[in-house]
Amino acid sequence: MNEGHEPERTFAPLPPAQGRAFASSWWGRAWLKALEDTALDGTQLKKGRALARQGRVGAVSVRPGRLTAVVQDRDSTAYRSDVLLQELSEENWDRFLDMASERSGHIAALLDREMPPHLVEDAAAAGLELLPGIGDLEPECSCEAWDHCPHTGALCYQVARLLDEDPFVLLLLRGRDERRLLDELQARSAARAGRGSDAAAAEDHAGGPSPHGVRADEAFAARDILPPLPPPPPLPAEPGLPPSLDAEGDREAGLDAAALEFLAADSAVRAYAMLAEALGPRHGQQPPAAALTPEQDAVRLAADGRACTRVTARLAAATGRGPAGLDDAVRAWRHGGAAALTVYDEEWQPGPDELARALAQLAAAWEEGEAPQLGAAGNRWTPAGSDVQLRLGRDGRWWPYTREAGRWLPAGPAEDDPGTALAAVMSGS
């Protein structure tokens, strides 16, 4: 459609419609009822249905007030056929736009290519008819018939199929193309929202109740008529630098500037990682990460390796682990994050089902006669006479451990197969 020209849409010829109804939507059937109630000769319409079913209707041009197509008769003679429908006046369109912008459900239905009965009913209550009635579909055909002929009938039956897919075809016939209609609805919705905001501000200034926001259905309905959001900003090259708090001057008593700087730097790094993840192509399909407990987050902070000695000491005290215990927990974290830390901290007794699965995995991990003798205590299996151990996580994975200076310490990442986990730790011990 070009600027300054009458809006027009052209639809390619549709394939034959053997064995199917021409309209499945209620508004498509209403269109055909207007045709069938208007035509004086039912035989001509029957011939028109046959031509449409055979795919003899060419490309259909739709513009305000007029449908046009070339229809081939059974002997292949081509006829130009037009069907006229009166456009709505500017006054009627003004009433329609006011009505539709007041009801978000009307906008949502149109954007979903639907014309719900309540939209047509509200339009009728506003004094305008969207769907044609008896006598509204006026035929013109080069065959010079004065009533609906097979050719204009075939055109109307074909248009019913178009209306099924897109009710904007009817609105274009009535005088408004889709883009202009949506632009005008957007402008009126924005103006209505502005008036509501002004009224709410005046009410708030006068001491009245505060506004409660926008209804969810109205916000959802406006999603496709509002301007698109700008593209997200590009990912920076690196996290931003936190402010330096180690400046001369008075400082609040008890304020640990080094700890605050460390937390600020950590926040910048985490925000950068979250932004990179959010900009990823499959972010919407990823489940949200589980929240860490304060104790787990303290270990994560220590595992980062950027904390100074004083901050590390505070983390050790906060977790109740002490310096050596925090070192061991950091070792677990670096092998597998929160899951590895949970296995390090937790001793649990597998239930019958978990135990049966674990024993089946252990039996399948080695050839007959090659399996080591394993002593079990809860979720921990230890080969006799060795300083290695397997720990079963609640997710069914196996974690290798070694004994050093009387303490069991994480020795590697988890494996699905216990034999692989044990072989890796034994080869390195």
Coordinates of N, CA and C in Angstrom, one line a residue, residues 97-197:
L97 N -14.0 3.5 17.2 CA -12.7 3.5 17.8 C -12.8 3.9 19.3
D98 N -13.7 4.8 19.6 CA -13.9 5.1 21.1 C -14.4 3.8 21.8
M99 N -15.3 3.1 21.2 CA -15.9 1.9 21.8 C -14.8 0.8 22.0
A100 N -14.0 0.6 20.9 CA -13.0 -0.5 21.0 C -11.8 -0.1 21.9
S101 N -11.5 1.1 22.0 CA -10.4 1.5 22.9 C -10.7 1.5 24.3
E102 N -12.1 1.5 24.6 CA -12.5 1.4 26.0 C -12.5 -0.1 26.5
R103 N -12.6 -1.0 25.6 CA -12.6 -2.4 26.0 C -11.4 -3.1 25.5
S104 N -10.5 -3.4 26.4 CA -9.2 -4.1 26.0 C -9.5 -5.4 25.4
G105 N -10.5 -6.1 25.8 CA -10.8 -7.4 25.2 C -11.1 -7.3 23.7
H106 N -11.7 -6.2 23.2 CA -11.9 -6.0 21.8 C -10.6 -5.9 21.0
I107 N -9.7 -5.2 21.6 CA -8.4 -5.0 20.9 C -7.7 -6.4 20.9
A108 N -7.7 -7.1 22.0 CA -7.0 -8.4 22.0 C -7.6 -9.4 21.0
A109 N -8.9 -9.4 20.9 CA -9.6 -10.3 19.9 C -9.2 -10.0 18.5
L110 N -9.2 -8.7 18.2 CA -8.8 -8.3 16.8 C -7.4 -8.7 16.5
L111 N -6.5 -8.5 17.5 CA -5.1 -8.9 17.3 C -4.9 -10.4 17.1
D112 N -5.9 -11.1 17.7 CA -5.8 -12.6 17.5 C -6.6 -13.0 16.3
R113 N -7.0 -12.1 15.4 CA -7.7 -12.4 14.2 C -9.1 -13.0 14.5
E114 N -9.7 -12.5 15.5 CA -11.1 -12.9 15.9 C -12.0 -11.8 16.0
M115 N -13.3 -12.0 15.8 CA -14.3 -11.0 15.9 C -15.4 -11.6 16.9
P116 N -15.2 -11.4 18.2 CA -16.1 -12.0 19.1 C -17.5 -11.3 19.0
P117 N -18.6 -12.0 19.4 CA -19.9 -11.5 19.3 C -20.1 -10.2 20.1
H118 N -19.4 -10.1 21.3 CA -19.6 -8.9 22.1 C -19.0 -7.7 21.4
L119 N -18.0 -7.8 20.5 CA -17.5 -6.7 19.8 C -18.6 -6.1 18.8
V120 N -19.2 -7.1 18.1 CA -20.3 -6.7 17.2 C -21.5 -6.1 17.9
E121 N -21.8 -6.7 19.1 CA -22.9 -6.2 19.8 C -22.7 -4.8 20.4
D122 N -21.4 -4.6 20.9 CA -21.1 -3.2 21.4 C -21.1 -2.2 20.3
A123 N -20.6 -2.6 19.1 CA -20.7 -1.7 17.9 C -22.1 -1.4 17.6
A124 N -23.0 -2.4 17.6 CA -24.4 -2.1 17.2 C -25.0 -1.2 18.3
A125 N -24.6 -1.4 19.6 CA -25.1 -0.5 20.6 C -24.7 0.9 20.4
A126 N -23.5 1.1 19.8 CA -23.0 2.4 19.5 C -23.5 3.0 18.2
G127 N -24.4 2.2 17.5 CA -25.1 2.7 16.4 C -24.5 2.4 15.0
L128 N -23.7 1.4 14.9 CA -23.1 1.0 13.7 C -23.1 -0.5 13.5
E129 N -23.2 -0.9 12.3 CA -23.3 -2.4 11.9 C -22.0 -2.7 11.2
L130 N -21.2 -3.6 11.8 CA -20.0 -4.1 11.1 C -20.3 -5.1 10.1
L131 N -21.1 -6.1 10.4 CA -21.4 -7.2 9.5 C -22.5 -6.8 8.5
P132 N -22.5 -7.2 7.3 CA -23.5 -6.8 6.3 C -24.9 -7.5 6.6
G133 N -25.9 -6.8 6.3 CA -27.3 -7.4 6.4 C -27.9 -7.6 5.0
I134 N -29.2 -7.9 5.0 CA -29.9 -8.1 3.8 C -29.8 -6.9 2.9
G135 N -29.4 -7.1 1.6 CA -29.3 -6.0 0.7 C -28.0 -5.2 0.7
D136 N -27.1 -5.5 1.7 CA -25.9 -4.7 1.8 C -24.8 -5.1 0.8
L137 N -24.8 -6.3 0.3 CA -23.8 -6.8 -0.6 C -24.4 -6.6 -2.1
E138 N -23.9 -5.5 -2.7 CA -24.4 -5.1 -4.0 C -23.5 -5.7 -5.1
P139 N -24.0 -6.5 -6.1 CA -23.2 -7.1 -7.1 C -23.0 -6.2 -8.3
E140 N -21.9 -6.3 -9.0 CA -21.6 -5.8 -10.3 C -20.8 -6.8 -11.0
C141 N -21.2 -7.1 -12.2 CA -20.4 -8.2 -13.0 C -20.4 -7.8 -14.5
S142 N -19.4 -8.2 -15.1 CA -19.3 -7.9 -16.6 C -20.2 -8.8 -17.4
C143 N -20.8 -9.8 -16.7 CA -21.8 -10.6 -17.4 C -23.2 -9.9 -17.5
E144 N -23.2 -8.7 -16.8 CA -24.3 -7.8 -16.9 C -25.6 -8.3 -16.3
A145 N -25.5 -9.3 -15.3 CA -26.6 -9.7 -14.6 C -27.0 -8.6 -13.6
W146 N -28.3 -8.4 -13.3 CA -28.7 -7.3 -12.4 C -28.8 -7.8 -10.9
D147 N -28.8 -9.1 -10.7 CA -28.8 -9.6 -9.4 C -27.5 -10.4 -9.2
H148 N -27.4 -11.0 -8.0 CA -26.2 -11.8 -7.8 C -26.2 -12.9 -8.8
C149 N -25.1 -13.0 -9.6 CA -24.9 -14.0 -10.6 C -24.0 -15.1 -10.0
P150 N -23.7 -16.2 -10.8 CA -22.7 -17.2 -10.3 C -21.4 -16.6 -10.0
H151 N -21.0 -15.5 -10.7 CA -19.6 -15.0 -10.6 C -19.5 -14.2 -9.3
T152 N -20.5 -13.3 -9.0 CA -20.4 -12.5 -7.8 C -20.7 -13.4 -6.6
G153 N -21.5 -14.4 -6.8 CA -21.7 -15.4 -5.7 C -20.5 -16.2 -5.4
A154 N -19.7 -16.6 -6.4 CA -18.5 -17.3 -6.2 C -17.5 -16.4 -5.5
L155 N -17.4 -15.1 -5.8 CA -16.5 -14.2 -5.1 C -16.9 -14.1 -3.7
C156 N -18.2 -14.0 -3.4 CA -18.6 -13.8 -1.9 C -18.3 -15.1 -1.2
Y157 N -18.5 -16.3 -1.8 CA -18.1 -17.5 -1.1 C -16.6 -17.6 -0.8
Q158 N -15.8 -17.1 -1.7 CA -14.4 -17.2 -1.6 C -13.9 -16.2 -0.5
V159 N -14.6 -15.0 -0.4 CA -14.3 -14.0 0.6 C -14.6 -14.5 2.0
A160 N -15.6 -15.4 2.1 CA -16.0 -16.0 3.4 C -14.8 -16.7 4.0
R161 N -14.0 -17.4 3.1 CA -12.9 -18.1 3.5 C -11.8 -17.2 4.0
L162 N -11.7 -16.0 3.3 CA -10.7 -15.0 3.8 C -11.1 -14.4 5.1
L163 N -12.4 -14.2 5.3 CA -12.8 -13.6 6.6 C -12.6 -14.6 7.7
D164 N -12.7 -15.9 7.5 CA -12.4 -16.8 8.5 C -11.0 -16.6 9.1
E165 N -10.0 -16.3 8.2 CA -8.6 -16.2 8.7 C -8.3 -14.8 9.2
D166 N -9.1 -13.8 8.7 CA -8.7 -12.4 9.1 C -9.9 -11.5 9.0
P167 N -10.5 -11.1 10.1 CA -11.6 -10.2 10.1 C -11.2 -8.8 9.7
F168 N -9.9 -8.5 9.6 CA -9.5 -7.2 9.2 C -9.9 -7.0 7.7
V169 N -10.2 -8.1 7.0 CA -10.7 -7.9 5.6 C -12.0 -7.2 5.6
L170 N -12.9 -7.5 6.6 CA -14.2 -6.9 6.7 C -14.0 -5.4 7.0
L171 N -13.1 -5.1 8.0 CA -12.9 -3.8 8.4 C -12.3 -2.9 7.3
L172 N -11.4 -3.5 6.4 CA -10.9 -2.8 5.3 C -12.1 -2.5 4.3
L173 N -13.0 -3.4 4.1 CA -14.1 -3.1 3.3 C -15.0 -2.0 3.8
R174 N -15.0 -1.9 5.2 CA -15.8 -0.8 5.8 C -15.1 0.5 5.8
G175 N -13.7 0.5 5.4 CA -13.1 1.8 5.2 C -11.8 2.0 6.0
R176 N -11.3 1.0 6.8 CA -10.1 1.2 7.5 C -9.1 0.0 7.3
D177 N -7.9 0.3 6.9 CA -6.9 -0.8 6.8 C -6.4 -1.1 8.2
E178 N -5.7 -2.3 8.3 CA -5.3 -2.7 9.6 C -4.3 -1.8 10.3
R179 N -3.3 -1.3 9.5 CA -2.3 -0.4 10.1 C -2.9 0.9 10.6
R180 N -3.8 1.5 9.8 CA -4.4 2.7 10.3 C -5.3 2.5 11.5
L181 N -6.0 1.4 11.5 CA -6.9 1.1 12.6 C -6.1 0.9 13.9
L182 N -5.0 0.1 13.8 CA -4.2 -0.1 15.0 C -3.6 1.2 15.5
D183 N -3.1 2.0 14.6 CA -2.5 3.3 14.9 C -3.5 4.2 15.7
E184 N -4.7 4.2 15.1 CA -5.7 5.1 15.8 C -6.1 4.5 17.1
L185 N -6.2 3.2 17.3 CA -6.5 2.6 18.6 C -5.4 2.9 19.6
Q186 N -4.2 2.8 19.1 CA -3.0 3.1 20.0 C -3.1 4.5 20.5
A187 N -3.4 5.4 19.5 CA -3.4 6.8 19.9 C -4.5 7.1 20.9
R188 N -5.7 6.5 20.7 CA -6.8 6.7 21.7 C -6.5 6.0 23.0
S189 N -5.9 4.8 23.0 CA -5.6 4.2 24.2 C -4.6 5.0 25.0
A190 N -3.6 5.5 24.3 CA -2.5 6.4 25.0 C -3.2 7.6 25.6
A191 N -4.1 8.2 24.8 CA -4.7 9.5 25.3 C -5.6 9.1 26.5
R192 N -6.3 8.0 26.4 CA -7.1 7.6 27.6 C -6.3 7.3 28.8
A193 N -5.1 6.7 28.6 CA -4.2 6.4 29.7 C -3.7 7.7 30.3
G194 N -3.4 8.7 29.4 CA -2.9 10.0 29.9 C -3.9 10.7 30.7
R195 N -5.2 10.7 30.2 CA -6.2 11.3 31.0 C -6.4 10.7 32.3
G196 N -6.3 9.3 32.3 CA -6.4 8.6 33.6 C -5.3 8.9 34.6
S197 N -4.1 9.1 34.0 CA -2.9 9.5 34.9 C -3.1 10.9 35.4

